[in-house]
PDB file of N, CA and C in Angstrom:
ATOM      1  N   MET A   9      27.432  15.393  -7.670  1.00 72.00           N
ATOM      2  CA  MET A   9      26.787  16.730  -8.201  1.00 72.00           C
ATOM      3  C   MET A   9      25.697  16.821  -7.296  1.00 72.00           C
ATOM      4  N   LYS A  10      25.561  18.225  -6.569  1.00 77.00           N
ATOM      5  CA  LYS A  10      24.574  18.475  -5.672  1.00 77.00           C
ATOM      6  C   LYS A  10      23.193  18.619  -6.381  1.00 77.00           C
ATOM      7  N   PRO A  11      22.248  18.131  -5.693  1.00 78.00           N
ATOM      8  CA  PRO A  11      20.686  18.144  -6.386  1.00 78.00           C
ATOM      9  C   PRO A  11      20.483  19.874  -6.071  1.00 78.00           C
ATOM     10  N   LEU A  12      19.614  19.893  -7.324  1.00 88.00           N
ATOM     11  CA  LEU A  12      19.093  21.169  -7.238  1.00 88.00           C
ATOM     12  C   LEU A  12      17.549  21.300  -7.489  1.00 88.00           C
ATOM     13  N   LEU A  13      16.803  22.128  -6.416  1.00 91.00           N
ATOM     14  CA  LEU A  13      15.534  22.116  -6.448  1.00 91.00           C
ATOM     15  C   LEU A  13      15.302  23.700  -6.650  1.00 91.00           C
ATOM     16  N   GLU A  14      14.348  24.006  -7.563  1.00 93.00           N
ATOM     17  CA  GLU A  14      13.891  25.455  -7.803  1.00 93.00           C
ATOM     18  C   GLU A  14      13.160  25.989  -6.734  1.00 93.00           C
ATOM     19  N   LYS A  15      11.919  25.226  -5.989  1.00 94.00           N
ATOM     20  CA  LYS A  15      11.785  25.823  -4.562  1.00 94.00           C
ATOM     21  C   LYS A  15      12.673  26.323  -3.666  1.00 94.00           C
ATOM     22  N   ILE A  16      13.768  25.403  -3.518  1.00 92.00           N
ATOM     23  CA  ILE A  16      15.012  25.756  -2.442  1.00 92.00           C
ATOM     24  C   ILE A  16      15.621  27.119  -3.064  1.00 92.00           C
ATOM     25  N   ILE A  17      16.109  27.402  -4.148  1.00 94.00           N
ATOM     26  CA  ILE A  17      16.798  28.340  -4.753  1.00 94.00           C
ATOM     27  C   ILE A  17      15.862  29.586  -4.692  1.00 94.00           C
ATOM     28  N   LEU A  18      14.723  29.320  -4.901  1.00 94.00           N
ATOM     29  CA  LEU A  18      13.841  30.692  -4.834  1.00 94.00           C
ATOM     30  C   LEU A  18      13.712  31.423  -3.438  1.00 94.00           C
ATOM     31  N   LYS A  19      13.712  30.414  -2.413  1.00 94.00           N
ATOM     32  CA  LYS A  19      13.876  30.810  -1.012  1.00 94.00           C
ATOM     33  C   LYS A  19      15.152  31.236  -0.390  1.00 94.00           C
ATOM     34  N   GLU A  20      16.053  30.844  -1.259  1.00 93.00           N
ATOM     35  CA  GLU A  20      17.761  30.964  -0.778  1.00 93.00           C
ATOM     36  C   GLU A  20      18.011  32.605  -0.806  1.00 93.00           C
ATOM     37  N   ALA A  21      18.482  33.060   0.346  1.00 93.00           N
ATOM     38  CA  ALA A  21      18.726  34.560   0.141  1.00 93.00           C
ATOM     39  C   ALA A  21      19.835  34.698  -0.429  1.00 93.00           C
ATOM     40  N   SER A  22      20.941  34.216  -0.506  1.00 93.00           N
ATOM     41  CA  SER A  22      22.219  34.438  -0.762  1.00 93.00           C
ATOM     42  C   SER A  22      22.193  34.369  -2.370  1.00 93.00           C
ATOM     43  N   ILE A  23      21.268  33.835  -3.158  1.00 96.00           N
ATOM     44  CA  ILE A  23      21.082  34.040  -4.545  1.00 96.00           C
ATOM     45  C   ILE A  23      20.218  35.023  -5.109  1.00 96.00           C
ATOM     46  N   HIS A  24      20.736  35.847  -5.878  1.00 96.00           N
ATOM     47  CA  HIS A  24      20.244  36.859  -6.410  1.00 96.00           C
ATOM     48  C   HIS A  24      19.278  36.442  -7.573  1.00 96.00           C
ATOM     49  N   LYS A  25      17.866  36.813  -7.754  1.00 96.00           N
ATOM     50  CA  LYS A  25      17.029  36.533  -8.854  1.00 96.00           C
ATOM     51  C   LYS A  25      16.270  37.708  -9.225  1.00 96.00           C
ATOM     52  N   VAL A  26      15.709  37.631 -10.420  1.00 96.00           N
ATOM     53  CA  VAL A  26      14.976  38.545 -10.903  1.00 96.00           C
ATOM     54  C   VAL A  26      13.806  37.724 -11.807  1.00 96.00           C
ATOM     55  N   GLN A  27      12.409  38.203 -11.652  1.00 96.00           N
ATOM     56  CA  GLN A  27      11.410  37.855 -12.453  1.00 96.00           C
ATOM     57  C   GLN A  27      11.430  38.611 -13.809  1.00 96.00           C
ATOM     58  N   TYR A  28      11.398  38.135 -14.942  1.00 94.00           N
ATOM     59  CA  TYR A  28      11.408  38.641 -16.235  1.00 94.00           C
ATOM     60  C   TYR A  28      10.228  37.984 -16.858  1.00 94.00           C
ATOM     61  N   ASP A  29       9.566  38.625 -17.534  1.00 91.00           N
ATOM     62  CA  ASP A  29       8.437  37.978 -18.416  1.00 91.00           C
ATOM     63  C   ASP A  29       7.877  36.680 -17.732  1.00 91.00           C
ATOM     64  N   THR A  30       7.354  36.883 -16.643  1.00 94.00           N
ATOM     65  CA  THR A  30       6.633  35.835 -15.628  1.00 94.00           C
ATOM     66  C   THR A  30       7.839  34.758 -15.376  1.00 94.00           C
ATOM     67  N   GLU A  31       8.885  34.588 -16.023  1.00 96.00           N
ATOM     68  CA  GLU A  31       9.927  33.603 -15.219  1.00 96.00           C
ATOM     69  C   GLU A  31      10.899  33.924 -14.622  1.00 96.00           C
ATOM     70  N   TRP A  32      11.196  33.199 -13.652  1.00 97.00           N
ATOM     71  CA  TRP A  32      12.272  33.475 -12.596  1.00 97.00           C
ATOM     72  C   TRP A  32      13.963  33.369 -13.361  1.00 97.00           C
ATOM     73  N   PHE A  33      14.733  34.084 -13.395  1.00 98.00           N
ATOM     74  CA  PHE A  33      16.027  34.169 -13.850  1.00 98.00           C
ATOM     75  C   PHE A  33      17.015  34.245 -12.436  1.00 98.00           C
ATOM     76  N   TYR A  34      18.059  33.499 -12.408  1.00 98.00           N
ATOM     77  CA  TYR A  34      18.988  33.394 -11.426  1.00 98.00           C
ATOM     78  C   TYR A  34      20.314  33.902 -11.717  1.00 98.00           C
ATOM     79  N   PHE A  35      21.218  34.680 -11.154  1.00 98.00           N
ATOM     80  CA  PHE A  35      22.358  35.277 -11.299  1.00 98.00           C
ATOM     81  C   PHE A  35      23.285  33.938 -11.137  1.00 98.00           C
ATOM     82  N   ILE A  36      23.742  33.785 -12.444  1.00 97.00           N
ATOM     83  CA  ILE A  36      24.513  32.345 -12.543  1.00 97.00           C
ATOM     84  C   ILE A  36      25.645  32.290 -11.729  1.00 97.00           C
ATOM     85  N   ASP A  37      26.435  33.401 -11.314  1.00 97.00           N
ATOM     86  CA  ASP A  37      27.693  33.251 -10.386  1.00 97.00           C
ATOM     87  C   ASP A  37      27.118  32.784  -8.915  1.00 97.00           C
ATOM     88  N   ASP A  38      25.968  33.195  -8.511  1.00 97.00           N
ATOM     89  CA  ASP A  38      25.600  32.811  -7.292  1.00 97.00           C
ATOM     90  C   ASP A  38      24.972  31.250  -7.224  1.00 97.00           C
ATOM     91  N   ILE A  39      24.459  30.961  -8.458  1.00 96.00           N
ATOM     92  CA  ILE A  39      24.042  29.521  -8.487  1.00 96.00           C
ATOM     93  C   ILE A  39      25.385  28.582  -8.379  1.00 96.00           C
ATOM     94  N   ALA A  40      26.554  29.175  -9.277  1.00 95.00           N
ATOM     95  CA  ALA A  40      27.778  28.415  -9.313  1.00 95.00           C
ATOM     96  C   ALA A  40      28.437  28.139  -8.104  1.00 95.00           C
ATOM     97  N   PHE A  41      28.571  29.457  -7.158  1.00 95.00           N
ATOM     98  CA  PHE A  41      28.837  29.303  -6.001  1.00 95.00           C
ATOM     99  C   PHE A  41      28.033  28.510  -5.072  1.00 95.00           C
ATOM    100  N   TYR A  42      26.877  28.535  -5.110  1.00 94.00           N
ATOM    101  CA  TYR A  42      25.827  27.488  -4.143  1.00 94.00           C
ATOM    102  C   TYR A  42      26.334  26.164  -4.522  1.00 94.00           C
ATOM    103  N   LEU A  43      26.161  25.794  -5.969  1.00 93.00           N
ATOM    104  CA  LEU A  43      26.489  24.545  -6.123  1.00 93.00           C
ATOM    105  C   LEU A  43      28.111  24.089  -6.134  1.00 93.00           C
ATOM    106  N   LYS A  44      28.937  25.019  -6.045  1.00 94.00           N
ATOM    107  CA  LYS A  44      30.420  24.746  -6.106  1.00 94.00           C
ATOM    108  C   LYS A  44      30.829  24.071  -7.338  1.00 94.00           C
ATOM    109  N   GLU A  45      30.294  24.457  -8.543  1.00 92.00           N
ATOM    110  CA  GLU A  45      30.532  23.970  -9.905  1.00 92.00           C
ATOM    111  C   GLU A  45      30.522  24.899 -10.952  1.00 92.00           C
ATOM    112  N   ASP A  46      31.431  24.563 -11.980  1.00 92.00           N
ATOM    113  CA  ASP A  46      31.663  25.197 -13.029  1.00 92.00           C
ATOM    114  C   ASP A  46      30.271  25.281 -13.775  1.00 92.00           C
ATOM    115  N   LEU A  47      29.554  26.315 -14.128  1.00 93.00           N
ATOM    116  CA  LEU A  47      28.425  26.615 -14.954  1.00 93.00           C
ATOM    117  C   LEU A  47      28.546  27.435 -16.390  1.00 93.00           C
ATOM    118  N   SER A  48      29.741  27.420 -16.875  1.00 91.00           N
ATOM    119  CA  SER A  48      30.265  28.150 -17.886  1.00 91.00           C
ATOM    120  C   SER A  48      29.475  27.713 -19.047  1.00 91.00           C
ATOM    121  N   GLN A  49      28.873  26.440 -19.163  1.00 90.00           N
ATOM    122  CA  GLN A  49      28.163  25.674 -20.181  1.00 90.00           C
ATOM    123  C   GLN A  49      26.655  26.340 -20.326  1.00 90.00           C
ATOM    124  N   VAL A  50      26.226  26.866 -19.223  1.00 95.00           N
ATOM    125  CA  VAL A  50      24.674  27.171 -19.082  1.00 95.00           C
ATOM    126  C   VAL A  50      24.478  28.428 -20.113  1.00 95.00           C
ATOM    127  N   ASP A  51      23.364  28.633 -20.984  1.00 95.00           N
ATOM    128  CA  ASP A  51      23.045  29.650 -21.884  1.00 95.00           C
ATOM    129  C   ASP A  51      22.710  30.498 -20.590  1.00 95.00           C
ATOM    130  N   THR A  52      22.901  32.099 -20.938  1.00 97.00           N
ATOM    131  CA  THR A  52      22.424  32.940 -20.115  1.00 97.00           C
ATOM    132  C   THR A  52      22.027  34.147 -21.058  1.00 97.00           C
ATOM    133  N   ILE A  53      21.691  35.212 -20.368  1.00 97.00           N
ATOM    134  CA  ILE A  53      20.826  36.302 -20.987  1.00 97.00           C
ATOM    135  C   ILE A  53      21.674  37.441 -19.916  1.00 97.00           C
ATOM    136  N   TYR A  54      21.779  38.770 -20.295  1.00 97.00           N
ATOM    137  CA  TYR A  54      22.237  39.681 -19.256  1.00 97.00           C
ATOM    138  C   TYR A  54      20.973  40.172 -18.837  1.00 97.00           C
ATOM    139  N   LEU A  55      20.648  40.707 -17.548  1.00 97.00           N
ATOM    140  CA  LEU A  55      19.550  41.317 -16.835  1.00 97.00           C
ATOM    141  C   LEU A  55      20.025  42.131 -15.573  1.00 97.00           C
ATOM    142  N   PRO A  56      19.078  43.054 -15.482  1.00 97.00           N
ATOM    143  CA  PRO A  56      19.377  44.040 -14.232  1.00 97.00           C
ATOM    144  C   PRO A  56      19.051  43.483 -12.994  1.00 97.00           C
ATOM    145  N   ILE A  57      19.941  43.489 -12.236  1.00 96.00           N
ATOM    146  CA  ILE A  57      19.825  42.744 -10.635  1.00 96.00           C
ATOM    147  C   ILE A  57      20.534  44.005  -9.703  1.00 96.00           C
ATOM    148  N   ILE A  58      19.507  44.279  -8.629  1.00 92.00           N
ATOM    149  CA  ILE A  58      19.992  45.118  -7.855  1.00 92.00           C
ATOM    150  C   ILE A  58      21.098  44.641  -6.948  1.00 92.00           C
ATOM    151  N   PHE A  59      22.404  45.304  -6.764  1.00 90.00           N
ATOM    152  CA  PHE A  59      23.204  44.918  -5.685  1.00 90.00           C
ATOM    153  C   PHE A  59      23.425  46.180  -4.892  1.00 90.00           C
ATOM    154  N   GLU A  60      23.335  46.136  -3.481  1.00 89.00           N
ATOM    155  CA  GLU A  60      23.456  47.374  -2.425  1.00 89.00           C
ATOM    156  C   GLU A  60      23.189  48.385  -3.225  1.00 89.00           C
ATOM    157  N   ASP A  61      21.968  48.497  -3.673  1.00 93.00           N
ATOM    158  CA  ASP A  61      21.178  49.859  -4.263  1.00 93.00           C
ATOM    159  C   ASP A  61      21.678  50.621  -5.550  1.00 93.00           C
ATOM    160  N   GLN A  62      22.509  49.333  -6.213  1.00 95.00           N
ATOM    161  CA  GLN A  62      23.255  49.711  -7.625  1.00 95.00           C
ATOM    162  C   GLN A  62      22.495  48.548  -8.283  1.00 95.00           C
ATOM    163  N   GLN A  63      21.895  49.065  -9.458  1.00 96.00           N
ATOM    164  CA  GLN A  63      21.493  48.374 -10.852  1.00 96.00           C
ATOM    165  C   GLN A  63      22.657  47.676 -11.605  1.00 96.00           C
ATOM    166  N   GLU A  64      22.975  46.803 -11.657  1.00 96.00           N
ATOM    167  CA  GLU A  64      24.002  45.903 -12.675  1.00 96.00           C
ATOM    168  C   GLU A  64      23.397  44.963 -13.470  1.00 96.00           C
ATOM    169  N   PHE A  65      23.935  44.854 -14.900  1.00 98.00           N
ATOM    170  CA  PHE A  65      23.510  43.904 -15.988  1.00 98.00           C
ATOM    171  C   PHE A  65      24.234  42.749 -15.617  1.00 98.00           C
ATOM    172  N   VAL A  66      23.866  41.448 -15.230  1.00 98.00           N
ATOM    173  CA  VAL A  66      24.698  40.328 -14.943  1.00 98.00           C
ATOM    174  C   VAL A  66      24.171  39.114 -15.642  1.00 98.00           C
ATOM    175  N   LYS A  67      24.991  38.117 -15.948  1.00 98.00           N
ATOM    176  CA  LYS A  67      24.487  36.893 -16.815  1.00 98.00           C
ATOM    177  C   LYS A  67      23.550  36.283 -15.622  1.00 98.00           C
ATOM    178  N   CYS A  68      22.588  36.010 -16.278  1.00 98.00           N
ATOM    179  CA  CYS A  68      21.371  35.360 -15.491  1.00 98.00           C
ATOM    180  C   CYS A  68      20.936  34.116 -16.422  1.00 98.00           C
ATOM    181  N   ALA A  69      20.250  32.964 -15.817  1.00 98.00           N
ATOM    182  CA  ALA A  69      19.727  31.976 -16.577  1.00 98.00           C
ATOM    183  C   ALA A  69      18.668  31.329 -15.719  1.00 98.00           C
ATOM    184  N   THR A  70      17.450  30.745 -16.544  1.00 97.00           N
ATOM    185  CA  THR A  70      16.443  30.255 -15.926  1.00 97.00           C
ATOM    186  C   THR A  70      16.671  28.618 -15.145  1.00 97.00           C
ATOM    187  N   PHE A  71      15.804  28.183 -14.333  1.00 96.00           N
ATOM    188  CA  PHE A  71      16.181  27.085 -13.951  1.00 96.00           C
ATOM    189  C   PHE A  71      16.272  26.150 -14.831  1.00 96.00           C
ATOM    190  N   GLU A  72      15.464  25.824 -15.720  1.00 96.00           N
ATOM    191  CA  GLU A  72      15.635  24.818 -16.894  1.00 96.00           C
ATOM    192  C   GLU A  72      17.024  25.104 -17.683  1.00 96.00           C
ATOM    193  N   ASP A  73      17.426  26.477 -17.949  1.00 96.00           N
ATOM    194  CA  ASP A  73      18.817  26.406 -18.540  1.00 96.00           C
ATOM    195  C   ASP A  73      19.770  25.902 -17.866  1.00 96.00           C
ATOM    196  N   ILE A  74      19.811  26.167 -16.521  1.00 95.00           N
ATOM    197  CA  ILE A  74      20.895  25.737 -15.587  1.00 95.00           C
ATOM    198  C   ILE A  74      20.773  24.110 -15.592  1.00 95.00           C
ATOM    199  N   LEU A  75      19.533  23.550 -15.379  1.00 94.00           N
ATOM    200  CA  LEU A  75      19.563  21.984 -15.466  1.00 94.00           C
ATOM    201  C   LEU A  75      20.232  21.540 -16.778  1.00 94.00           C
ATOM    202  N   ARG A  76      19.672  21.960 -17.751  1.00 93.00           N
ATOM    203  CA  ARG A  76      20.154  21.632 -18.956  1.00 93.00           C
ATOM    204  C   ARG A  76      21.597  21.803 -19.194  1.00 93.00           C
ATOM    205  N   GLY A  77      22.390  22.785 -18.860  1.00 89.00           N
ATOM    206  CA  GLY A  77      23.648  23.064 -18.895  1.00 89.00           C
ATOM    207  C   GLY A  77      24.457  22.093 -17.952  1.00 89.00           C
ATOM    208  N   ARG A  78      23.908  21.511 -17.065  1.00 86.00           N
ATOM    209  CA  ARG A  78      24.624  20.993 -15.888  1.00 86.00           C
ATOM    210  C   ARG A  78      24.720  19.301 -16.578  1.00 86.00           C
ATOM    211  N   LYS A  79      23.664  19.227 -17.234  1.00 78.00           N
ATOM    212  CA  LYS A  79      23.357  17.668 -17.822  1.00 78.00           C
ATOM    213  C   LYS A  79      24.770  17.728 -19.060  1.00 78.00           C
ATOM    214  N   GLU A  80      24.349  18.825 -19.819  1.00 68.00           N
ATOM    215  CA  GLU A  80      25.450  18.626 -21.034  1.00 68.00           C
ATOM    216  C   GLU A  80      26.695  18.480 -20.586  1.00 68.00           C
ATOM    217  N   PHE A  81      27.438  19.247 -19.547  1.00 61.00           N
ATOM    218  CA  PHE A  81      28.718  19.320 -18.853  1.00 61.00           C
ATOM    219  C   PHE A  81      28.940  18.064 -18.422  1.00 61.00           C
ATOM    220  N   GLU A  82      28.072  17.532 -17.907  1.00 62.00           N
ATOM    221  CA  GLU A  82      28.291  15.972 -17.124  1.00 62.00           C
ATOM    222  C   GLU A  82      28.594  15.068 -18.084  1.00 62.00           C
ATOM    223  N   GLN A  83      28.125  15.168 -19.486  1.00 54.00           N
ATOM    224  CA  GLN A  83      28.340  13.984 -20.423  1.00 54.00           C
ATOM    225  C   GLN A  83      29.775  14.172 -21.042  1.00 54.00           C
TER     226      GLN A  83
END
């Protein structure tokens, strides 16, 4: 399992992210591609993110939700 640090993914340009209610949410598909893992067990919500000048509602998760989902999947 590849280690995951929030300070690194915040700077990673290939991972789409949005700040909502003072917390960062990450596009779960980008995180899954970055980690090369199945993250279908992670709790997500739909938030708007801009892709090539188009706003889309996509599945997003907080860093804590991603860590929790990875640990639950590991067991």
